[in-house]
PDB file of C-alpha atoms in Angstrom:
ATOM      1  CA  MET A  14     -88.051 -41.302 -67.757  1.00 50.00           C
ATOM      2  CA  SER A  15     -87.134 -40.248 -64.018  1.00 57.00           C
ATOM      3  CA  ASN A  16     -84.230 -41.907 -62.118  1.00 55.00           C
ATOM      4  CA  LEU A  17     -86.892 -43.424 -59.724  1.00 55.00           C
ATOM      5  CA  ASP A  18     -88.536 -44.897 -62.738  1.00 57.00           C
ATOM      6  CA  ASN A  19     -85.576 -46.236 -64.053  1.00 54.00           C
ATOM      7  CA  LEU A  20     -84.745 -47.851 -60.644  1.00 52.00           C
ATOM      8  CA  GLN A  21     -88.150 -49.546 -60.356  1.00 58.00           C
ATOM      9  CA  GLU A  22     -88.039 -50.953 -63.767  1.00 56.00           C
ATOM     10  CA  HIS A  23     -84.495 -52.337 -63.104  1.00 55.00           C
ATOM     11  CA  LYS A  24     -85.735 -54.059 -59.827  1.00 57.00           C
ATOM     12  CA  THR A  25     -88.726 -55.360 -61.621  1.00 55.00           C
ATOM     13  CA  SER A  26     -86.715 -56.810 -64.572  1.00 62.00           C
ATOM     14  CA  ASN A  27     -84.657 -58.793 -62.115  1.00 73.00           C
ATOM     15  CA  LEU A  28     -87.642 -60.482 -60.863  1.00 76.00           C
ATOM     16  CA  GLU A  29     -88.996 -63.951 -62.201  1.00 83.00           C
ATOM     17  CA  LYS A  30     -91.839 -63.094 -64.618  1.00 83.00           C
ATOM     18  CA  GLU A  31     -93.928 -65.569 -63.064  1.00 81.00           C
ATOM     19  CA  ILE A  32     -94.124 -63.758 -59.685  1.00 81.00           C
ATOM     20  CA  GLN A  33     -97.662 -62.132 -59.073  1.00 78.00           C
ATOM     21  CA  LEU A  34     -97.108 -58.343 -58.544  1.00 79.00           C
ATOM     22  CA  ASP A  35    -100.750 -57.067 -58.920  1.00 76.00           C
ATOM     23  CA  PHE A  36    -103.062 -57.740 -56.041  1.00 79.00           C
ATOM     24  CA  LYS A  37    -105.816 -55.401 -56.586  1.00 85.00           C
ATOM     25  CA  LYS A  38    -108.270 -58.286 -56.876  1.00 83.00           C
ATOM     26  CA  ASP A  39    -106.257 -61.259 -55.523  1.00 87.00           C
ATOM     27  CA  MET A  40    -105.573 -62.245 -51.912  1.00 90.00           C
ATOM     28  CA  SER A  41    -102.166 -61.479 -50.755  1.00 90.00           C
ATOM     29  CA  TYR A  42     -99.820 -62.743 -48.220  1.00 90.00           C
ATOM     30  CA  GLY A  43    -100.965 -60.036 -45.663  1.00 93.00           C
ATOM     31  CA  ASP A  44    -104.655 -60.588 -46.423  1.00 94.00           C
ATOM     32  CA  TYR A  45    -104.251 -64.306 -45.622  1.00 93.00           C
ATOM     33  CA  LEU A  46    -102.404 -63.967 -42.489  1.00 95.00           C
ATOM     34  CA  HIS A  47    -104.620 -60.635 -41.443  1.00 96.00           C
ATOM     35  CA  LEU A  48    -101.429 -59.052 -40.760  1.00 96.00           C
ATOM     36  CA  GLU A  49    -102.878 -55.586 -40.493  1.00 96.00           C
ATOM     37  CA  LYS A  50    -104.973 -56.740 -37.526  1.00 96.00           C
ATOM     38  CA  ILE A  51    -102.058 -58.693 -35.912  1.00 97.00           C
ATOM     39  CA  LEU A  52     -99.494 -55.893 -36.325  1.00 97.00           C
ATOM     40  CA  SER A  53    -101.518 -53.173 -35.164  1.00 97.00           C
ATOM     41  CA  SER A  54    -102.222 -54.914 -31.705  1.00 97.00           C
ATOM     42  CA  GLN A  55     -99.341 -53.751 -29.982  1.00 97.00           C
ATOM     43  CA  HIS A  56    -100.555 -50.778 -27.898  1.00 97.00           C
ATOM     44  CA  ARG A  57     -98.079 -49.387 -25.388  1.00 97.00           C
ATOM     45  CA  LEU A  58     -99.562 -47.739 -22.290  1.00 96.00           C
ATOM     46  CA  SER A  59     -96.185 -46.047 -21.579  1.00 96.00           C
ATOM     47  CA  ASP A  60     -93.546 -44.028 -23.654  1.00 96.00           C
ATOM     48  CA  HIS A  61     -90.860 -46.556 -22.728  1.00 96.00           C
ATOM     49  CA  HIS A  62     -89.186 -48.262 -25.553  1.00 97.00           C
ATOM     50  CA  ASP A  63     -88.939 -51.708 -24.057  1.00 96.00           C
ATOM     51  CA  GLU A  64     -92.811 -51.935 -23.481  1.00 96.00           C
ATOM     52  CA  MET A  65     -92.892 -53.149 -26.890  1.00 97.00           C
ATOM     53  CA  LEU A  66     -90.754 -56.257 -26.284  1.00 97.00           C
ATOM     54  CA  PHE A  67     -92.938 -56.774 -23.373  1.00 96.00           C
ATOM     55  CA  ILE A  68     -96.103 -56.950 -25.339  1.00 97.00           C
ATOM     56  CA  ILE A  69     -94.815 -58.842 -28.324  1.00 97.00           C
ATOM     57  CA  ILE A  70     -93.238 -61.547 -26.258  1.00 97.00           C
ATOM     58  CA  HIS A  71     -96.493 -62.236 -24.461  1.00 96.00           C
ATOM     59  CA  GLN A  72     -98.724 -61.847 -27.466  1.00 97.00           C
ATOM     60  CA  THR A  73     -96.243 -64.218 -29.461  1.00 97.00           C
ATOM     61  CA  SER A  74     -96.346 -66.763 -26.600  1.00 97.00           C
ATOM     62  CA  GLU A  75    -100.190 -66.684 -26.758  1.00 97.00           C
ATOM     63  CA  LEU A  76    -100.230 -67.711 -30.344  1.00 98.00           C
ATOM     64  CA  TRP A  77     -97.839 -70.640 -29.672  1.00 98.00           C
ATOM     65  CA  MET A  78    -100.123 -71.542 -27.076  1.00 98.00           C
ATOM     66  CA  LYS A  79    -103.090 -71.619 -29.447  1.00 98.00           C
ATOM     67  CA  LEU A  80    -101.177 -74.199 -31.582  1.00 98.00           C
ATOM     68  CA  ILE A  81    -100.191 -76.160 -28.736  1.00 98.00           C
ATOM     69  CA  LEU A  82    -103.939 -76.736 -27.864  1.00 98.00           C
ATOM     70  CA  HIS A  83    -104.739 -77.200 -31.462  1.00 98.00           C
ATOM     71  CA  GLU A  84    -102.275 -80.131 -31.519  1.00 98.00           C
ATOM     72  CA  MET A  85    -102.980 -81.467 -28.023  1.00 98.00           C
ATOM     73  CA  ASN A  86    -106.575 -81.557 -28.159  1.00 98.00           C
ATOM     74  CA  ALA A  87    -106.357 -83.486 -31.568  1.00 98.00           C
ATOM     75  CA  ALA A  88    -103.900 -85.913 -30.147  1.00 98.00           C
ATOM     76  CA  ILE A  89    -106.278 -86.622 -26.971  1.00 98.00           C
ATOM     77  CA  GLU A  90    -108.978 -87.419 -29.477  1.00 98.00           C
ATOM     78  CA  CYS A  91    -106.699 -89.897 -31.325  1.00 98.00           C
ATOM     79  CA  ILE A  92    -105.608 -91.702 -28.067  1.00 98.00           C
ATOM     80  CA  LYS A  93    -109.287 -91.753 -27.144  1.00 97.00           C
ATOM     81  CA  ARG A  94    -109.671 -93.679 -30.451  1.00 96.00           C
ATOM     82  CA  ASN A  95    -106.821 -95.929 -29.725  1.00 94.00           C
ATOM     83  CA  ASP A  96    -105.415 -94.326 -32.983  1.00 96.00           C
ATOM     84  CA  LEU A  97    -102.162 -93.596 -31.625  1.00 98.00           C
ATOM     85  CA  GLU A  98     -99.726 -93.286 -34.634  1.00 97.00           C
ATOM     86  CA  PRO A  99    -101.100 -89.862 -35.725  1.00 97.00           C
ATOM     87  CA  SER A 100    -100.801 -88.380 -32.142  1.00 98.00           C
ATOM     88  CA  PHE A 101     -97.056 -88.934 -32.322  1.00 98.00           C
ATOM     89  CA  LYS A 102     -96.544 -86.350 -34.902  1.00 98.00           C
ATOM     90  CA  MET A 103     -99.025 -84.073 -33.009  1.00 98.00           C
ATOM     91  CA  LEU A 104     -97.174 -84.330 -29.672  1.00 98.00           C
ATOM     92  CA  SER A 105     -93.711 -84.009 -31.505  1.00 98.00           C
ATOM     93  CA  ARG A 106     -94.967 -80.730 -32.708  1.00 98.00           C
ATOM     94  CA  VAL A 107     -96.107 -79.691 -29.218  1.00 98.00           C
ATOM     95  CA  SER A 108     -92.654 -80.332 -27.807  1.00 98.00           C
ATOM     96  CA  ARG A 109     -90.967 -78.083 -30.632  1.00 98.00           C
ATOM     97  CA  ILE A 110     -93.353 -75.419 -29.952  1.00 98.00           C
ATOM     98  CA  GLN A 111     -92.566 -75.710 -26.376  1.00 98.00           C
ATOM     99  CA  GLN A 112     -88.963 -75.199 -27.225  1.00 97.00           C
ATOM    100  CA  GLN A 113     -90.035 -71.837 -28.957  1.00 97.00           C
ATOM    101  CA  LEU A 114     -91.779 -70.787 -25.753  1.00 97.00           C
ATOM    102  CA  ILE A 115     -88.720 -71.516 -23.492  1.00 97.00           C
ATOM    103  CA  GLN A 116     -86.321 -69.853 -25.752  1.00 96.00           C
ATOM    104  CA  SER A 117     -88.677 -66.747 -25.490  1.00 96.00           C
ATOM    105  CA  TRP A 118     -87.766 -66.188 -21.747  1.00 94.00           C
ATOM    106  CA  SER A 119     -84.169 -65.409 -22.881  1.00 95.00           C
ATOM    107  CA  VAL A 120     -85.398 -62.634 -25.184  1.00 96.00           C
ATOM    108  CA  LEU A 121     -87.501 -61.252 -22.331  1.00 95.00           C
ATOM    109  CA  SER A 122     -84.401 -61.605 -19.905  1.00 94.00           C
ATOM    110  CA  THR A 123     -82.759 -58.694 -21.803  1.00 95.00           C
ATOM    111  CA  LEU A 124     -85.190 -56.505 -19.970  1.00 95.00           C
ATOM    112  CA  THR A 125     -83.617 -55.271 -17.058  1.00 94.00           C
ATOM    113  CA  PRO A 126     -85.061 -54.454 -13.651  1.00 93.00           C
ATOM    114  CA  ALA A 127     -84.754 -50.691 -13.963  1.00 94.00           C
ATOM    115  CA  GLU A 128     -86.213 -50.683 -17.494  1.00 95.00           C
ATOM    116  CA  TYR A 129     -89.324 -52.856 -16.374  1.00 91.00           C
ATOM    117  CA  MET A 130     -89.932 -50.785 -13.407  1.00 93.00           C
ATOM    118  CA  GLN A 131     -90.376 -47.796 -16.146  1.00 94.00           C
ATOM    119  CA  PHE A 132     -93.572 -49.180 -17.165  1.00 93.00           C
ATOM    120  CA  ARG A 133     -94.780 -51.947 -14.770  1.00 93.00           C
ATOM    121  CA  ASP A 134     -97.242 -49.934 -13.006  1.00 92.00           C
ATOM    122  CA  LYS A 135     -99.223 -49.645 -16.389  1.00 93.00           C
ATOM    123  CA  LEU A 136    -100.005 -53.213 -16.278  1.00 91.00           C
ATOM    124  CA  GLY A 137    -102.408 -52.770 -13.125  1.00 89.00           C
ATOM    125  CA  HIS A 138    -103.504 -56.189 -11.937  1.00 89.00           C
ATOM    126  CA  SER A 139    -103.025 -57.957 -15.340  1.00 87.00           C
ATOM    127  CA  SER A 140    -100.751 -60.996 -15.017  1.00 85.00           C
ATOM    128  CA  GLY A 141     -99.561 -64.030 -16.860  1.00 84.00           C
ATOM    129  CA  PHE A 142    -101.546 -66.006 -14.068  1.00 84.00           C
ATOM    130  CA  GLN A 143    -104.728 -65.002 -15.946  1.00 89.00           C
ATOM    131  CA  SER A 144    -103.532 -66.585 -19.294  1.00 94.00           C
ATOM    132  CA  TYR A 145    -106.415 -68.783 -19.980  1.00 95.00           C
ATOM    133  CA  GLN A 146    -104.549 -70.725 -22.774  1.00 97.00           C
ATOM    134  CA  ASN A 147    -101.840 -71.511 -20.336  1.00 96.00           C
ATOM    135  CA  ARG A 148    -104.443 -72.836 -18.016  1.00 96.00           C
ATOM    136  CA  LEU A 149    -106.135 -75.033 -20.740  1.00 98.00           C
ATOM    137  CA  ILE A 150    -102.600 -76.425 -21.435  1.00 97.00           C
ATOM    138  CA  GLU A 151    -102.061 -77.331 -17.801  1.00 96.00           C
ATOM    139  CA  PHE A 152    -105.629 -78.787 -17.585  1.00 97.00           C
ATOM    140  CA  ALA A 153    -104.966 -80.923 -20.647  1.00 98.00           C
ATOM    141  CA  LEU A 154    -101.694 -82.112 -19.253  1.00 97.00           C
ATOM    142  CA  GLY A 155    -103.364 -83.055 -15.954  1.00 96.00           C
ATOM    143  CA  ASN A 156    -102.642 -80.149 -13.683  1.00 95.00           C
ATOM    144  CA  LYS A 157    -106.392 -79.493 -12.561  1.00 95.00           C
ATOM    145  CA  ASN A 158    -107.263 -76.751 -10.068  1.00 93.00           C
ATOM    146  CA  ALA A 159    -110.764 -75.332  -9.967  1.00 94.00           C
ATOM    147  CA  HIS A 160    -109.980 -72.423  -7.814  1.00 92.00           C
ATOM    148  CA  THR A 161    -107.860 -70.815 -10.632  1.00 92.00           C
ATOM    149  CA  LEU A 162    -111.136 -70.429 -12.569  1.00 95.00           C
ATOM    150  CA  ALA A 163    -112.269 -67.541 -10.376  1.00 93.00           C
ATOM    151  CA  VAL A 164    -110.461 -64.986 -12.341  1.00 93.00           C
ATOM    152  CA  TYR A 165    -112.280 -65.796 -15.692  1.00 94.00           C
ATOM    153  CA  GLN A 166    -115.896 -65.426 -14.027  1.00 94.00           C
ATOM    154  CA  HIS A 167    -116.257 -62.111 -15.696  1.00 94.00           C
ATOM    155  CA  GLN A 168    -116.070 -63.851 -19.049  1.00 95.00           C
ATOM    156  CA  PRO A 169    -119.057 -66.298 -18.936  1.00 96.00           C
ATOM    157  CA  GLU A 170    -118.154 -68.007 -22.458  1.00 96.00           C
ATOM    158  CA  LEU A 171    -114.612 -68.390 -21.493  1.00 96.00           C
ATOM    159  CA  TYR A 172    -115.431 -69.497 -17.943  1.00 96.00           C
ATOM    160  CA  ALA A 173    -117.755 -72.291 -19.509  1.00 97.00           C
ATOM    161  CA  ARG A 174    -115.077 -73.490 -21.663  1.00 97.00           C
ATOM    162  CA  LEU A 175    -112.360 -73.572 -18.867  1.00 97.00           C
ATOM    163  CA  VAL A 176    -115.076 -75.344 -16.843  1.00 97.00           C
ATOM    164  CA  GLU A 177    -115.458 -77.934 -19.535  1.00 98.00           C
ATOM    165  CA  SER A 178    -111.753 -78.384 -19.820  1.00 98.00           C
ATOM    166  CA  LEU A 179    -111.633 -78.950 -16.044  1.00 98.00           C
ATOM    167  CA  HIS A 180    -113.878 -81.779 -16.127  1.00 98.00           C
ATOM    168  CA  ALA A 181    -112.481 -83.469 -19.201  1.00 97.00           C
ATOM    169  CA  PRO A 182    -109.961 -86.428 -19.305  1.00 97.00           C
ATOM    170  CA  SER A 183    -106.402 -85.108 -19.401  1.00 98.00           C
ATOM    171  CA  ILE A 184    -103.981 -86.645 -22.171  1.00 98.00           C
ATOM    172  CA  TYR A 185    -102.650 -88.914 -19.502  1.00 98.00           C
ATOM    173  CA  ASP A 186    -106.185 -90.114 -18.364  1.00 98.00           C
ATOM    174  CA  ALA A 187    -106.665 -91.101 -22.406  1.00 98.00           C
ATOM    175  CA  ALA A 188    -103.154 -92.622 -22.266  1.00 98.00           C
ATOM    176  CA  ILE A 189    -104.333 -94.845 -19.451  1.00 98.00           C
ATOM    177  CA  SER A 190    -107.385 -95.987 -21.269  1.00 97.00           C
ATOM    178  CA  ALA A 191    -105.063 -96.765 -24.077  1.00 98.00           C
ATOM    179  CA  LEU A 192    -103.224 -99.304 -21.651  1.00 98.00           C
ATOM    180  CA  VAL A 193    -106.663-101.019 -21.139  1.00 97.00           C
ATOM    181  CA  ALA A 194    -107.413-100.999 -24.946  1.00 97.00           C
ATOM    182  CA  HIS A 195    -104.285-102.920 -25.564  1.00 97.00           C
ATOM    183  CA  GLY A 196    -105.198-105.500 -23.032  1.00 97.00           C
ATOM    184  CA  LEU A 197    -103.419-104.250 -19.914  1.00 98.00           C
ATOM    185  CA  SER A 198    -104.947-104.393 -16.460  1.00 97.00           C
ATOM    186  CA  VAL A 199    -105.777-101.277 -14.664  1.00 98.00           C
ATOM    187  CA  ASP A 200    -107.723-100.418 -11.656  1.00 96.00           C
ATOM    188  CA  GLU A 201    -111.236 -99.149 -12.117  1.00 95.00           C
ATOM    189  CA  LYS A 202    -110.715 -96.063  -9.841  1.00 94.00           C
ATOM    190  CA  ALA A 203    -107.836 -94.920 -12.131  1.00 95.00           C
ATOM    191  CA  LEU A 204    -110.124 -95.202 -15.229  1.00 94.00           C
ATOM    192  CA  ASN A 205    -113.290 -93.775 -13.827  1.00 92.00           C
ATOM    193  CA  ARG A 206    -112.637 -91.006 -11.627  1.00 94.00           C
ATOM    194  CA  ASP A 207    -113.561 -87.245 -11.159  1.00 96.00           C
ATOM    195  CA  TRP A 208    -111.518 -85.764 -13.965  1.00 96.00           C
ATOM    196  CA  SER A 209    -111.609 -82.287 -12.254  1.00 97.00           C
ATOM    197  CA  GLN A 210    -109.301 -83.535  -9.528  1.00 95.00           C
ATOM    198  CA  ASN A 211    -105.534 -84.104  -9.740  1.00 93.00           C
ATOM    199  CA  TYR A 212    -104.686 -87.631 -10.820  1.00 94.00           C
ATOM    200  CA  GLU A 213    -103.381 -89.610  -7.840  1.00 93.00           C
ATOM    201  CA  PRO A 214    -100.439 -92.234  -8.593  1.00 95.00           C
ATOM    202  CA  ASN A 215    -101.878 -95.686  -8.971  1.00 96.00           C
ATOM    203  CA  ALA A 216     -99.960 -98.993  -8.515  1.00 96.00           C
ATOM    204  CA  SER A 217    -101.570-100.784 -11.353  1.00 97.00           C
ATOM    205  CA  VAL A 218    -100.973 -97.977 -13.750  1.00 98.00           C
ATOM    206  CA  GLU A 219     -97.172 -98.204 -12.791  1.00 97.00           C
ATOM    207  CA  GLU A 220     -97.180-102.051 -13.391  1.00 97.00           C
ATOM    208  CA  ALA A 221     -98.857-101.590 -16.740  1.00 98.00           C
ATOM    209  CA  TRP A 222     -96.391 -98.976 -17.927  1.00 98.00           C
ATOM    210  CA  LEU A 223     -93.484-101.307 -16.499  1.00 98.00           C
ATOM    211  CA  HIS A 224     -94.797-104.034 -18.445  1.00 98.00           C
ATOM    212  CA  VAL A 225     -94.928-101.886 -21.701  1.00 98.00           C
ATOM    213  CA  TYR A 226     -91.268-100.774 -21.109  1.00 98.00           C
ATOM    214  CA  ARG A 227     -90.023-104.271 -20.403  1.00 97.00           C
ATOM    215  CA  ASN A 228     -91.874-105.527 -23.667  1.00 97.00           C
ATOM    216  CA  THR A 229     -91.214-102.621 -26.016  1.00 97.00           C
ATOM    217  CA  ASP A 230     -91.374-104.981 -29.040  1.00 97.00           C
ATOM    218  CA  GLN A 231     -94.845-106.097 -28.262  1.00 97.00           C
ATOM    219  CA  TYR A 232     -96.078-102.548 -27.238  1.00 98.00           C
ATOM    220  CA  TRP A 233     -94.011-100.373 -29.295  1.00 98.00           C
ATOM    221  CA  ASP A 234     -96.834 -97.760 -29.965  1.00 98.00           C
ATOM    222  CA  LEU A 235     -97.562 -97.466 -26.256  1.00 98.00           C
ATOM    223  CA  TYR A 236     -94.076 -97.135 -25.434  1.00 98.00           C
ATOM    224  CA  GLU A 237     -93.779 -94.481 -27.960  1.00 98.00           C
ATOM    225  CA  LEU A 238     -96.757 -92.666 -26.553  1.00 98.00           C
ATOM    226  CA  ALA A 239     -95.203 -92.740 -23.073  1.00 98.00           C
ATOM    227  CA  GLU A 240     -91.872 -91.131 -24.169  1.00 98.00           C
ATOM    228  CA  LYS A 241     -93.979 -88.357 -26.060  1.00 98.00           C
ATOM    229  CA  LEU A 242     -95.636 -87.697 -22.954  1.00 98.00           C
ATOM    230  CA  VAL A 243     -92.413 -87.554 -20.686  1.00 98.00           C
ATOM    231  CA  ASP A 244     -90.966 -85.263 -23.336  1.00 98.00           C
ATOM    232  CA  ILE A 245     -93.628 -82.571 -23.242  1.00 98.00           C
ATOM    233  CA  GLY A 246     -93.793 -82.962 -19.389  1.00 97.00           C
ATOM    234  CA  ASN A 247     -90.298 -82.263 -19.183  1.00 97.00           C
ATOM    235  CA  GLN A 248     -90.625 -79.321 -21.682  1.00 97.00           C
ATOM    236  CA  GLN A 249     -93.296 -77.889 -19.764  1.00 96.00           C
ATOM    237  CA  GLN A 250     -91.210 -78.055 -16.468  1.00 95.00           C
ATOM    238  CA  LEU A 251     -88.389 -76.350 -18.349  1.00 95.00           C
ATOM    239  CA  TRP A 252     -90.848 -73.591 -19.517  1.00 95.00           C
ATOM    240  CA  ARG A 253     -91.890 -73.146 -15.590  1.00 93.00           C
ATOM    241  CA  PHE A 254     -88.496 -72.969 -14.653  1.00 90.00           C
ATOM    242  CA  ASN A 255     -87.294 -70.525 -17.188  1.00 91.00           C
ATOM    243  CA  HIS A 256     -90.692 -68.539 -16.271  1.00 91.00           C
ATOM    244  CA  MET A 257     -89.463 -68.394 -12.671  1.00 90.00           C
ATOM    245  CA  THR A 258     -85.858 -67.616 -13.132  1.00 92.00           C
ATOM    246  CA  THR A 259     -86.728 -64.886 -15.691  1.00 90.00           C
ATOM    247  CA  VAL A 260     -89.266 -63.200 -13.206  1.00 87.00           C
ATOM    248  CA  GLU A 261     -86.566 -63.472 -10.374  1.00 89.00           C
ATOM    249  CA  ARG A 262     -84.052 -61.766 -12.575  1.00 89.00           C
ATOM    250  CA  ILE A 263     -86.333 -58.971 -13.452  1.00 88.00           C
ATOM    251  CA  ILE A 264     -88.488 -58.152 -10.366  1.00 82.00           C
ATOM    252  CA  GLY A 265     -86.681 -60.233  -7.712  1.00 85.00           C
ATOM    253  CA  HIS A 266     -88.950 -61.436  -4.903  1.00 81.00           C
ATOM    254  CA  LYS A 267     -91.585 -58.540  -5.250  1.00 82.00           C
ATOM    255  CA  MET A 268     -95.308 -59.323  -5.360  1.00 75.00           C
ATOM    256  CA  GLY A 269     -96.682 -60.118  -8.902  1.00 72.00           C
ATOM    257  CA  THR A 270     -98.912 -57.648 -10.594  1.00 79.00           C
ATOM    258  CA  GLY A 271    -101.745 -60.205 -10.320  1.00 80.00           C
ATOM    259  CA  GLY A 272    -101.409 -60.414  -6.546  1.00 76.00           C
ATOM    260  CA  SER A 273     -99.397 -63.512  -6.078  1.00 81.00           C
ATOM    261  CA  SER A 274     -96.338 -63.955  -4.074  1.00 77.00           C
ATOM    262  CA  GLY A 275     -94.138 -63.959  -7.666  1.00 81.00           C
ATOM    263  CA  VAL A 276     -91.296 -66.081  -7.688  1.00 86.00           C
ATOM    264  CA  THR A 277     -92.396 -67.977  -4.498  1.00 88.00           C
ATOM    265  CA  TYR A 278     -95.670 -69.001  -6.173  1.00 83.00           C
ATOM    266  CA  LEU A 279     -93.597 -69.930  -9.328  1.00 85.00           C
ATOM    267  CA  LYS A 280     -91.343 -72.212  -7.369  1.00 85.00           C
ATOM    268  CA  ARG A 281     -94.358 -74.040  -5.890  1.00 89.00           C
ATOM    269  CA  VAL A 282     -95.709 -74.436  -9.394  1.00 87.00           C
ATOM    270  CA  LEU A 283     -92.659 -76.470 -10.310  1.00 85.00           C
ATOM    271  CA  ASP A 284     -93.424 -79.083  -7.562  1.00 86.00           C
ATOM    272  CA  GLN A 285     -96.483 -80.085  -9.640  1.00 87.00           C
ATOM    273  CA  GLN A 286     -95.232 -83.143 -11.871  1.00 88.00           C
ATOM    274  CA  PHE A 287     -96.978 -84.634 -14.849  1.00 94.00           C
ATOM    275  CA  PHE A 288     -97.373 -88.457 -15.423  1.00 97.00           C
ATOM    276  CA  PRO A 289     -96.116 -89.692 -12.214  1.00 96.00           C
ATOM    277  CA  GLU A 290     -95.817 -93.332 -13.037  1.00 97.00           C
ATOM    278  CA  LEU A 291     -93.819 -92.426 -16.160  1.00 97.00           C
ATOM    279  CA  LEU A 292     -91.344 -90.943 -13.968  1.00 93.00           C
ATOM    280  CA  SER A 293     -91.245 -93.403 -11.057  1.00 94.00           C
ATOM    281  CA  LEU A 294     -91.010 -96.657 -13.097  1.00 92.00           C
ATOM    282  CA  ARG A 295     -87.501 -95.655 -14.302  1.00 90.00           C
ATOM    283  CA  THR A 296     -86.130 -96.564 -10.976  1.00 90.00           C
ATOM    284  CA  LYS A 297     -87.529 -99.871 -11.361  1.00 91.00           C
ATOM    285  CA  LEU A 298     -86.371-100.902 -14.946  1.00 87.00           C
TER     286      LEU A 298
END
């Protein structure tokens, strides 16, 4: 018996006997996760070492965004049914995922300006602005903008999905309907409106949320829903802020690859707040 065979036999003898070793006919870990497809999807367009970092950060972010949409859409349906409790777990998970996305900017920030410029031209006009999943997340949170859909017109099925999301109630619209389902009074114009437009603050909605916060024992589930929304809204703002500062660190105030003004555009995005009454009521408590 060769030394290699002896080594292999020694390694095998240290394993628990019940561990499955033969996968000629059974599904393996890699099979279940389709790892071959995932791990072979990193195609550098340059020979620069750091382009791999750039690709993987963005691919991983898109996977996390897919999970956010999975949880967020399910939470919206729960809230629409006035079945609030299951949505709390989903929204807590969204918040944790957002923390992962926020942390990813610190990894990308290890890319220096000089390193990025070695392969930036290979991106052409591709840009994070074109991330349709991030657009769907923003729509679900209530930041609606029909003009952003033009970049998806070359993909009819995707474009139709985005248009549908644009015209669907956001999670905040669903939460406002939940206020009414619990017997609180809200103006009709805040309930039946054009969902494709950004939500405008409404005094009756603020008053309803104030009543919830002043009577938490009576409206605990609505109170918990409100705090979950504030949490994911804050996390989304942190993600936006870290995005802006990372871009500023790497490219300064250069124009973005997709044609935007870069950092200047990202700073304007930070002004777009979520769930306005849940923020303004805090000065009145």
